[in-house]
JSON list of C-alpha atoms and ligand atoms in Angstrom, two decimals:
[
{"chain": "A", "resi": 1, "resn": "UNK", "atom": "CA", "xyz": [223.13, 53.71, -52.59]},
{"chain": "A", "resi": 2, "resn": "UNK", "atom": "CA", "xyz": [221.19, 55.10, -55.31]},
{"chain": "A", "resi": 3, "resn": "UNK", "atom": "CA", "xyz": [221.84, 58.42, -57.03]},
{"chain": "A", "resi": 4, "resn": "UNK", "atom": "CA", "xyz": [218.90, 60.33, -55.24]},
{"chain": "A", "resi": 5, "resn": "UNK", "atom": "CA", "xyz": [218.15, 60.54, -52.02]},
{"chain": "A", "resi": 6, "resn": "UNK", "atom": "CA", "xyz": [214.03, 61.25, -50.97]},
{"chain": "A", "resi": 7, "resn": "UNK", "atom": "CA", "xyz": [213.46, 62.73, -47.94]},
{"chain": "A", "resi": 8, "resn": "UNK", "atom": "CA", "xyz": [209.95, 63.78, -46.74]},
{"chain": "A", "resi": 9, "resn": "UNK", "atom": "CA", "xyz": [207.58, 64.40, -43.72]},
{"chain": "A", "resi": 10, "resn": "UNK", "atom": "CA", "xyz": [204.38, 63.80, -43.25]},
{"chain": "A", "resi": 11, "resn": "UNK", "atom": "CA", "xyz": [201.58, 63.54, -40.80]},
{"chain": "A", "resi": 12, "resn": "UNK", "atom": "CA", "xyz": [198.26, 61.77, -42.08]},
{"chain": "A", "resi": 13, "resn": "UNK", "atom": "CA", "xyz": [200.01, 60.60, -45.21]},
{"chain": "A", "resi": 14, "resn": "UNK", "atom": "CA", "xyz": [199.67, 62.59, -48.25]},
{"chain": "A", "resi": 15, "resn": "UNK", "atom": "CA", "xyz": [203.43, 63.71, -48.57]},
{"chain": "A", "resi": 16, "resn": "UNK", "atom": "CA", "xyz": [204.49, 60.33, -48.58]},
{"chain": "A", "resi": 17, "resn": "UNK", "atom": "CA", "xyz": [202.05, 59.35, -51.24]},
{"chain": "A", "resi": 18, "resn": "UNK", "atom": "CA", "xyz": [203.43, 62.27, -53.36]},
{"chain": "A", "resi": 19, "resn": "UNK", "atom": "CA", "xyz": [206.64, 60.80, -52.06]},
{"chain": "A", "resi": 20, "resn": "UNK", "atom": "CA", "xyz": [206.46, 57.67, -53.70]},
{"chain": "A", "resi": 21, "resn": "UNK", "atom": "CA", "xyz": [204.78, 58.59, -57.00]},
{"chain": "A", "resi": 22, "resn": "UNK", "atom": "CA", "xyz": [207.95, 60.88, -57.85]},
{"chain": "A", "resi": 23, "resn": "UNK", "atom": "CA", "xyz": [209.70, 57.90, -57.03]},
{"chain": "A", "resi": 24, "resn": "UNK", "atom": "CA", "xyz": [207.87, 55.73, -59.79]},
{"chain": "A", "resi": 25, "resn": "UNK", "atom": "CA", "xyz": [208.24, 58.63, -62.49]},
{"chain": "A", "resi": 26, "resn": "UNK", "atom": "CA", "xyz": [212.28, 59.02, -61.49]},
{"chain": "A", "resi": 27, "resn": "UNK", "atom": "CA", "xyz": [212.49, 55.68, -61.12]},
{"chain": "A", "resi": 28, "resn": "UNK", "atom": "CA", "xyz": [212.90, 52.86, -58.27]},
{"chain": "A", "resi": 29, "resn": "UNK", "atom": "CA", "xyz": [216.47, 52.37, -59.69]},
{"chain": "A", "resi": 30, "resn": "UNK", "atom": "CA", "xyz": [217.45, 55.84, -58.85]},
{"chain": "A", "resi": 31, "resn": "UNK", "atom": "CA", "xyz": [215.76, 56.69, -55.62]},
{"chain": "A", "resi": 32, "resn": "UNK", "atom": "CA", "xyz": [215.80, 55.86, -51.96]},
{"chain": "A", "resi": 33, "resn": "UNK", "atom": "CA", "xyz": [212.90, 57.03, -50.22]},
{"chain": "A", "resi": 34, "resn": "UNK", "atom": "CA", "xyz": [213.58, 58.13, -45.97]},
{"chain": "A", "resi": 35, "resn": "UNK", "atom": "CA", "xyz": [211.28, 59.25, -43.77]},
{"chain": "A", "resi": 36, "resn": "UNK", "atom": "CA", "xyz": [212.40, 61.88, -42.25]},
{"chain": "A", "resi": 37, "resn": "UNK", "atom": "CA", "xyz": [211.46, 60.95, -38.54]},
{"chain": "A", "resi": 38, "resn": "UNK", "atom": "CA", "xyz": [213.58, 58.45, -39.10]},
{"chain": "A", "resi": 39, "resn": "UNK", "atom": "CA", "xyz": [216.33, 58.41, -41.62]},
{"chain": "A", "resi": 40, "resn": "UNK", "atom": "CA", "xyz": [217.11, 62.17, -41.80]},
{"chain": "A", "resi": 41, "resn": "UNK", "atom": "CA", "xyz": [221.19, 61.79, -41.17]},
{"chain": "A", "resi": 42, "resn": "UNK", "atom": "CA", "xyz": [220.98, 59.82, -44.09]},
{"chain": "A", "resi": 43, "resn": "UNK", "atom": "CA", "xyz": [220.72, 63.00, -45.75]},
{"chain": "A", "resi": 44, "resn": "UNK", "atom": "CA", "xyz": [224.46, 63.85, -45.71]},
{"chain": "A", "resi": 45, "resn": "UNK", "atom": "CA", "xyz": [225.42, 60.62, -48.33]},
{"chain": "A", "resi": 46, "resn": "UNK", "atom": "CA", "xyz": [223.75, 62.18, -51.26]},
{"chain": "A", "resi": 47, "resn": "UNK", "atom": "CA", "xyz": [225.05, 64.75, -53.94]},
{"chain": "A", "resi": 48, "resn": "UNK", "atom": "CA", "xyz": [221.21, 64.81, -54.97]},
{"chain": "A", "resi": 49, "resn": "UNK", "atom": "CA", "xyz": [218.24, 65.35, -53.12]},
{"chain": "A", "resi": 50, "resn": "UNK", "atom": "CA", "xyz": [214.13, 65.69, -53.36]},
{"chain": "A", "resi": 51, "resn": "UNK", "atom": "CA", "xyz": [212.75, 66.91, -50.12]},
{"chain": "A", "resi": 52, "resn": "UNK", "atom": "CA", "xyz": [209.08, 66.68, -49.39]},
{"chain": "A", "resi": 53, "resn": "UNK", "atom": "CA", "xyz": [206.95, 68.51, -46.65]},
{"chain": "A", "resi": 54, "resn": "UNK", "atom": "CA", "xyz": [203.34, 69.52, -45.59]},
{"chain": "A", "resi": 55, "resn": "UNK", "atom": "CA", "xyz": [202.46, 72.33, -43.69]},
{"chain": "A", "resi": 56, "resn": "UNK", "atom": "CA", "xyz": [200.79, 72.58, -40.27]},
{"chain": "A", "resi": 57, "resn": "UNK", "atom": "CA", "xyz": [198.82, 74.04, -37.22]},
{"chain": "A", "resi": 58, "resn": "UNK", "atom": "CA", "xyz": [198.67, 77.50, -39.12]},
{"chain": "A", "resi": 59, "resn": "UNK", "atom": "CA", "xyz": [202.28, 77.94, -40.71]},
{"chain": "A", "resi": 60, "resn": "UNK", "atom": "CA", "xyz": [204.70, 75.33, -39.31]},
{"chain": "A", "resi": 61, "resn": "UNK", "atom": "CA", "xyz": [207.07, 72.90, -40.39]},
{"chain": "A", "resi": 62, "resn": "UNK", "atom": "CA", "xyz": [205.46, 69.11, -40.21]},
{"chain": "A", "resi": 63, "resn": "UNK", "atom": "CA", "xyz": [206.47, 68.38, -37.08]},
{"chain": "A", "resi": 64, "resn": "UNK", "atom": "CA", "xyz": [209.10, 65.28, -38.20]},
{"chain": "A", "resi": 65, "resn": "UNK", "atom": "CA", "xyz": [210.97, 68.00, -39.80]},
{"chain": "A", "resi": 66, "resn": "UNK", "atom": "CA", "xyz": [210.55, 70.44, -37.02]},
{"chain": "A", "resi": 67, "resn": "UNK", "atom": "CA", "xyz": [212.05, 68.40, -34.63]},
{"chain": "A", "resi": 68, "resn": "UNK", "atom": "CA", "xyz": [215.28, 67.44, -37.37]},
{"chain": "A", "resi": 69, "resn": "UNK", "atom": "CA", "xyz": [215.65, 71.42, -37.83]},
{"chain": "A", "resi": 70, "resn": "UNK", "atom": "CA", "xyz": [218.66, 71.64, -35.07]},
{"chain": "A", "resi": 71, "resn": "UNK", "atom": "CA", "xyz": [220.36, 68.66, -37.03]},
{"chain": "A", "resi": 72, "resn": "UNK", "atom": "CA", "xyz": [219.57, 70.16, -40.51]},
{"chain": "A", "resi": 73, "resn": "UNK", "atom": "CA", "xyz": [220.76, 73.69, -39.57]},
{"chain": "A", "resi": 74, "resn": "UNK", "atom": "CA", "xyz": [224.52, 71.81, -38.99]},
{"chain": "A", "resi": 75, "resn": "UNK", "atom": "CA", "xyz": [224.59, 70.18, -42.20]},
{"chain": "A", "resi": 76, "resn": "UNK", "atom": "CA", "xyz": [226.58, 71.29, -45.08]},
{"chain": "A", "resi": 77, "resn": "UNK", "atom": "CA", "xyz": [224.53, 71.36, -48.67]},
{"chain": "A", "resi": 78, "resn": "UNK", "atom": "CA", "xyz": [227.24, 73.20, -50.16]},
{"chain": "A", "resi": 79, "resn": "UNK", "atom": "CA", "xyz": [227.47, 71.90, -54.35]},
{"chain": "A", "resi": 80, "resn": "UNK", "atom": "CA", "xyz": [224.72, 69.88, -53.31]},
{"chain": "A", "resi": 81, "resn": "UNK", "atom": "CA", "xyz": [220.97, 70.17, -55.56]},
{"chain": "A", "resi": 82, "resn": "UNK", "atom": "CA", "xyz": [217.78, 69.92, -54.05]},
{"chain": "A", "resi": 83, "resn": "UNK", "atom": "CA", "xyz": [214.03, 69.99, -55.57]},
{"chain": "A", "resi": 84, "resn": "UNK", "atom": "CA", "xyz": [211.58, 70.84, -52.78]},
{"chain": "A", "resi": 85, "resn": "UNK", "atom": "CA", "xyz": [207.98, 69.95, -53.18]},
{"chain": "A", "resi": 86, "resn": "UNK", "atom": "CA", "xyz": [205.13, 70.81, -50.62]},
{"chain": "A", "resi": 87, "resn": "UNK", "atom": "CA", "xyz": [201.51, 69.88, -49.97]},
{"chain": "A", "resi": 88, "resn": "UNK", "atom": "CA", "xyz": [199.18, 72.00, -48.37]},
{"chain": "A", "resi": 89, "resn": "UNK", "atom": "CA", "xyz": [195.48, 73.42, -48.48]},
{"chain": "A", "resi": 90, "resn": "UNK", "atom": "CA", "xyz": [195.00, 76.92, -50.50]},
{"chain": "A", "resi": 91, "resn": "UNK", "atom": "CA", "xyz": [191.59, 77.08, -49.80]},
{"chain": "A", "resi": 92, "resn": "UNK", "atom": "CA", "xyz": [191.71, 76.70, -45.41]},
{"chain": "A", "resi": 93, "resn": "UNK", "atom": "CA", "xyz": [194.85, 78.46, -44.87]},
{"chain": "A", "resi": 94, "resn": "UNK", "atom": "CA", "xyz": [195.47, 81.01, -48.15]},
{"chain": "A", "resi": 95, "resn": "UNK", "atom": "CA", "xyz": [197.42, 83.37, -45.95]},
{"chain": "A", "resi": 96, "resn": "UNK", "atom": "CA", "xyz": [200.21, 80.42, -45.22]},
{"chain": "A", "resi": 97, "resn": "UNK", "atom": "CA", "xyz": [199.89, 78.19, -47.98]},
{"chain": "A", "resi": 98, "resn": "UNK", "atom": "CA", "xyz": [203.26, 75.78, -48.35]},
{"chain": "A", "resi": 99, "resn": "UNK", "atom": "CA", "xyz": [204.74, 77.92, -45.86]},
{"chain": "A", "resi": 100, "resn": "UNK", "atom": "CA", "xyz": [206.33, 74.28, -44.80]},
{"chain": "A", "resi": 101, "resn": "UNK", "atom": "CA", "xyz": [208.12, 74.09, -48.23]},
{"chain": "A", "resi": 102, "resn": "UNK", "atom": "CA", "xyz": [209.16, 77.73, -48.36]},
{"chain": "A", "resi": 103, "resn": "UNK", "atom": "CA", "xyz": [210.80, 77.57, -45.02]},
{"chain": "A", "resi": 104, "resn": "UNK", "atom": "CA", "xyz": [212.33, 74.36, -45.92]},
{"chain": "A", "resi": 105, "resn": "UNK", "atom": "CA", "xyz": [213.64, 76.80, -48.85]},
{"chain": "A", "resi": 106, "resn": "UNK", "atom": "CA", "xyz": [215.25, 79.04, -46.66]},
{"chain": "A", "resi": 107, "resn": "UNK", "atom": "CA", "xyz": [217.18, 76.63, -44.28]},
{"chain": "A", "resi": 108, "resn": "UNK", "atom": "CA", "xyz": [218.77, 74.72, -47.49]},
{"chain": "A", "resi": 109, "resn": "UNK", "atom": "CA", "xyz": [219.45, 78.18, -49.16]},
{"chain": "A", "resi": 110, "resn": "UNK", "atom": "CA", "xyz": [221.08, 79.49, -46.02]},
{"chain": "A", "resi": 111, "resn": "UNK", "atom": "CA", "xyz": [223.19, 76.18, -45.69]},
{"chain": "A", "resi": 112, "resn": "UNK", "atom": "CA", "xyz": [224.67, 76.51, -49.30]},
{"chain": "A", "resi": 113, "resn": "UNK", "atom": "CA", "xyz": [222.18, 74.47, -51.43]},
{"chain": "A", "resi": 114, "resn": "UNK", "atom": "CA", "xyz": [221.57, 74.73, -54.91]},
{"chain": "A", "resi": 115, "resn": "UNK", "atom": "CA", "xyz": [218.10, 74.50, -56.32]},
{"chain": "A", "resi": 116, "resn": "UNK", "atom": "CA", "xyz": [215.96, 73.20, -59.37]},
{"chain": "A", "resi": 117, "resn": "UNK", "atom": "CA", "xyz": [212.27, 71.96, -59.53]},
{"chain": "A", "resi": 118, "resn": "UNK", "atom": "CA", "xyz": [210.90, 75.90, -59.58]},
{"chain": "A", "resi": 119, "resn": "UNK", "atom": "CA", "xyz": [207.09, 75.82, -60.37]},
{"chain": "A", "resi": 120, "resn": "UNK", "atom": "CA", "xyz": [204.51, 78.04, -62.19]},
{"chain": "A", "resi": 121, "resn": "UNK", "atom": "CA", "xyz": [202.07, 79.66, -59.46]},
{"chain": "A", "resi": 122, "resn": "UNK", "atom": "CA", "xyz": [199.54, 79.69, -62.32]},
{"chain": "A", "resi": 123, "resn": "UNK", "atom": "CA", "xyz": [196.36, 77.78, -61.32]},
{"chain": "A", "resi": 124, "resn": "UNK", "atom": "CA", "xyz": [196.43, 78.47, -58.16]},
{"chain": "A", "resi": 125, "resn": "UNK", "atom": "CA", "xyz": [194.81, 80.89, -55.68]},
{"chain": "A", "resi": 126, "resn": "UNK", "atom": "CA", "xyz": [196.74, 81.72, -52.94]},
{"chain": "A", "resi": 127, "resn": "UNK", "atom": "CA", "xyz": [198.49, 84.83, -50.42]},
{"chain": "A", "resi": 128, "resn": "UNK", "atom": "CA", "xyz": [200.93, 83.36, -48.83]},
{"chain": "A", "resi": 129, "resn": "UNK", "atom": "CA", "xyz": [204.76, 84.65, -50.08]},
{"chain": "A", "resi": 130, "resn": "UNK", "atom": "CA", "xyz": [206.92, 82.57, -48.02]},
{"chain": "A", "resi": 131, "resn": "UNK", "atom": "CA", "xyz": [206.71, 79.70, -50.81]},
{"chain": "A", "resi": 132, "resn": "UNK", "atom": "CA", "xyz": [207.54, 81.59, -53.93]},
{"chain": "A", "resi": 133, "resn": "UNK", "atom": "CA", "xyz": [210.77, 82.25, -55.54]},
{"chain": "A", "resi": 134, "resn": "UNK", "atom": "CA", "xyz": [209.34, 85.30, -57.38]},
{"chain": "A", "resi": 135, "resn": "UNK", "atom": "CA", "xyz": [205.89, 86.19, -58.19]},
{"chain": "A", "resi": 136, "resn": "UNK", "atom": "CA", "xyz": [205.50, 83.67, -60.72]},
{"chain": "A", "resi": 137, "resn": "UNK", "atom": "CA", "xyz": [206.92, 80.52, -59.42]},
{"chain": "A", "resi": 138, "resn": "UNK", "atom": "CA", "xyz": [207.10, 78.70, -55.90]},
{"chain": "A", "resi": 139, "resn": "UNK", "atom": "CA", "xyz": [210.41, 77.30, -55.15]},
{"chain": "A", "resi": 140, "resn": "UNK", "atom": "CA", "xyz": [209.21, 73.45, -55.57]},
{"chain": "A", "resi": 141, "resn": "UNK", "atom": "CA", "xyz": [206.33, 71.72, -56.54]},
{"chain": "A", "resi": 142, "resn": "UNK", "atom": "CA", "xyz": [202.75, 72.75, -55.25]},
{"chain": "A", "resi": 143, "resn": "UNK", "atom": "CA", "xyz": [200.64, 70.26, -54.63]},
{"chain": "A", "resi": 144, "resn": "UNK", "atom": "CA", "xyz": [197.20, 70.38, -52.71]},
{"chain": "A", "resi": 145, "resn": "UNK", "atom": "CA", "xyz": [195.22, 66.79, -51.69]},
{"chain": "A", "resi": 146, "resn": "UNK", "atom": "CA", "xyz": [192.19, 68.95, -50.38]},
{"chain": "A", "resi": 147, "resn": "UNK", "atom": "CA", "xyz": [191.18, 70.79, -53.00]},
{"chain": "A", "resi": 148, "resn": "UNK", "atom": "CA", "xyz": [192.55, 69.90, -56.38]},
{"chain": "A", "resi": 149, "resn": "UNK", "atom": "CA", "xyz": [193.23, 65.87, -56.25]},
{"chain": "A", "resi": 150, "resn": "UNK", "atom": "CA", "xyz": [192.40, 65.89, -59.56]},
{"chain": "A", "resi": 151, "resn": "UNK", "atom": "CA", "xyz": [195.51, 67.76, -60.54]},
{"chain": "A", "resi": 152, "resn": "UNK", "atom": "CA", "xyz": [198.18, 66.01, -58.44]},
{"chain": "A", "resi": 153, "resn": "UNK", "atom": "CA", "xyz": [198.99, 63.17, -61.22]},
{"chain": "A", "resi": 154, "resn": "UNK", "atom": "CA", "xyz": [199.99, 65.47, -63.65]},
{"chain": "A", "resi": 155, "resn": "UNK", "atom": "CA", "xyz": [201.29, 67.93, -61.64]},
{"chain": "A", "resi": 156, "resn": "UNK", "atom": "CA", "xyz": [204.12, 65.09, -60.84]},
{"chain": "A", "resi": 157, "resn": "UNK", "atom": "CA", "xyz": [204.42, 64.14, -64.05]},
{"chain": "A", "resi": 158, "resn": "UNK", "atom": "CA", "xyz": [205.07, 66.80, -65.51]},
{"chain": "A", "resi": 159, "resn": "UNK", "atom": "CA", "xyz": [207.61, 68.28, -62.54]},
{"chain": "A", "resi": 160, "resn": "UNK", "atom": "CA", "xyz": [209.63, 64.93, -62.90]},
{"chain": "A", "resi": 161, "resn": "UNK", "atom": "CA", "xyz": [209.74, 65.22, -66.32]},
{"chain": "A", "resi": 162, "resn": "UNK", "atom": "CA", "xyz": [211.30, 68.93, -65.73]},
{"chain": "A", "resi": 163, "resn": "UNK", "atom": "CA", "xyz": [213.93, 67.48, -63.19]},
{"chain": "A", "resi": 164, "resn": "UNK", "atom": "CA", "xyz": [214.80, 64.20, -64.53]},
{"chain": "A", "resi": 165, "resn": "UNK", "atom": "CA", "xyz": [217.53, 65.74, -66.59]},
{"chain": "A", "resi": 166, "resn": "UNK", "atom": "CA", "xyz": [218.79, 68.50, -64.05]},
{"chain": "A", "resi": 167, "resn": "UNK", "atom": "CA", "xyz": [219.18, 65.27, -61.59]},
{"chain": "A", "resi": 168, "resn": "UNK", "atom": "CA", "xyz": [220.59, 63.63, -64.55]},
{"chain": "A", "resi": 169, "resn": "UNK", "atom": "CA", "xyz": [218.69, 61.15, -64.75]},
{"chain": "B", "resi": 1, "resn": "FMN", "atom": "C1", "xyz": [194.80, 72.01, -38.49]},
{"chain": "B", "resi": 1, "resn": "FMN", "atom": "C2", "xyz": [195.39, 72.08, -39.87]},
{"chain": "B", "resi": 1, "resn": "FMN", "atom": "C3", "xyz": [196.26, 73.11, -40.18]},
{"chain": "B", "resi": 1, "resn": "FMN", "atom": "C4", "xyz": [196.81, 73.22, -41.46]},
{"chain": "B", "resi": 1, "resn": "FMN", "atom": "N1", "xyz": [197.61, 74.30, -41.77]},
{"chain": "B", "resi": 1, "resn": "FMN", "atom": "C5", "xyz": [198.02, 74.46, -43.06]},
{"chain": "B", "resi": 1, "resn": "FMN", "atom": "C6", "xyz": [198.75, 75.62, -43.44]},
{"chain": "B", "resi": 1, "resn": "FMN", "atom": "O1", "xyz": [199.02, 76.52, -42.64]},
{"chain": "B", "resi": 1, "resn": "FMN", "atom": "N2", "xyz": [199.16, 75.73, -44.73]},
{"chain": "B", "resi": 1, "resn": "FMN", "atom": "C7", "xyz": [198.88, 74.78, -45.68]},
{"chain": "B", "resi": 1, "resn": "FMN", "atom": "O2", "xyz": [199.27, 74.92, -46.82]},
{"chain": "B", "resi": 1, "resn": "FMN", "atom": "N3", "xyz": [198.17, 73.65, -45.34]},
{"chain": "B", "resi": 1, "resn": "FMN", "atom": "C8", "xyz": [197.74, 73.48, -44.06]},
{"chain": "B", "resi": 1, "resn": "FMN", "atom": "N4", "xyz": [197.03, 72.36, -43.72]},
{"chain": "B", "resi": 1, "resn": "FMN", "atom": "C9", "xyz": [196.76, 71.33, -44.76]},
{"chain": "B", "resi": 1, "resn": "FMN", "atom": "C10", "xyz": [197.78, 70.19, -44.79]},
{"chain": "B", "resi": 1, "resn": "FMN", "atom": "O3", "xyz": [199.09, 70.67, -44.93]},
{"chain": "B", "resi": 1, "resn": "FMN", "atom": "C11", "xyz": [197.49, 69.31, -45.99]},
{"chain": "B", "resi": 1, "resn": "FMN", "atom": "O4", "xyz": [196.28, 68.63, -45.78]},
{"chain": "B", "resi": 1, "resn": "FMN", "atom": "C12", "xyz": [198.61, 68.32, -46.30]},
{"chain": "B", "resi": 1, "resn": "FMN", "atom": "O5", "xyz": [198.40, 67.74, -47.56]},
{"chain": "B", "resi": 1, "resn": "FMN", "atom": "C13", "xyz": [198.78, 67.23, -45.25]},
{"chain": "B", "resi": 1, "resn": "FMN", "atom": "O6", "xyz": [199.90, 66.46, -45.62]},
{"chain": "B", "resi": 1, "resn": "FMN", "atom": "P1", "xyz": [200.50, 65.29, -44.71]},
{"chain": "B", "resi": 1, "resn": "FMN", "atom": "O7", "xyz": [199.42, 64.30, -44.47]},
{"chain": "B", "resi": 1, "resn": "FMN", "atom": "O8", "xyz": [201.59, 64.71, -45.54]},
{"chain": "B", "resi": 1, "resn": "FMN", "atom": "O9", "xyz": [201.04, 65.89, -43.46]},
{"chain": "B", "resi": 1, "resn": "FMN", "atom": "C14", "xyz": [196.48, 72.25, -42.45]},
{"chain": "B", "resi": 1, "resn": "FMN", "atom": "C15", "xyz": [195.62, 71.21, -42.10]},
{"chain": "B", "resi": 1, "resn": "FMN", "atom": "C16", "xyz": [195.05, 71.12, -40.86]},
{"chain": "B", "resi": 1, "resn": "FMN", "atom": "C17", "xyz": [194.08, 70.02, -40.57]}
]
């Protein structure tokens, strides 16, 4: 077992792709990469986790991670550290951009997780609150495939390079 555990959801693909370019900055040697449709109880073997989703149909969870949710609101995250990231369009759905990510936020929060990974809401265009930790920063990384693709490379980069040591790696 490595010393990060990946976990993300996603639907036509792009939050896996995210998924496995953190995993190339962080490092193959330090990160197993789940699914979450189908590895999700994995999630209670690691101290350290990334978790990944998109959001959906107007405001929902992707629905891998909507169906976990009963499981996920058992677990224990207590003295556990997570770093949420999110993909999403800002430009179709403004009004509940990330929502995925923020509610993600809330349901690790509740069940006693600690986080890192925040993220400047600079550059972005946006209404939505449910994603941000205050007005300045979302709770994970932002990313958004529809409309800025040209951003999403250094986006990662430069959010691994801010939790690499925090994971302490
Ligand atoms: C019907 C539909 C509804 C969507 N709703 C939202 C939304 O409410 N908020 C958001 O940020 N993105 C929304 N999106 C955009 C997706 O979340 C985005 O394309 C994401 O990168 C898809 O990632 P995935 O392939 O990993 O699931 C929506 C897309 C579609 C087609």
């Amino acid at each position: 077992m490595k010393e990060v555990g990946l976990f993300y959801g996603t639907y036509t693909g792009v939050t896996g792709n995210v998924a496995k370019k953190i995993v190339q900055h962080l490092g193959e040697e330090n990160v197993d990469l789940f699914n979450i449709s189908t590895d999700g109880d994995k999630m209670k073997d690691y101290q350290k986790l990334i978790i990944g989703t998109s959001t959906w149909s107007i405001g929902e969870l992707q629905e891998d991670w909507d169906a976990f949710m009963p499981k996920l609101q058992k677990m224990d995250f207590t003295g556990k550290t997570v770093a949420l990231f999110g993909t999403g369009d800002q430009v179709g759905y403004p009004d509940t951009f990330l929502d995925g990510m923020g509610m993600l936020y809330e349901t690790f929060q509740y069940r006693g997780a600690k986080f890192i990974g925040f993220w400047d809401t600079k550059g972005y265009d946006f209404t939505s609150p449910l994603p941000l930790l205050d007005h300045d920063h979302f709770v994970g990384l932002a990313i958004d495939e529809d409309n800025q693709p040209e951003l999403t490379d250094e986006r990662i980069e430069k959010w691994c390079q801010q939790i690499k040591p925090q994971l302490g790696l």
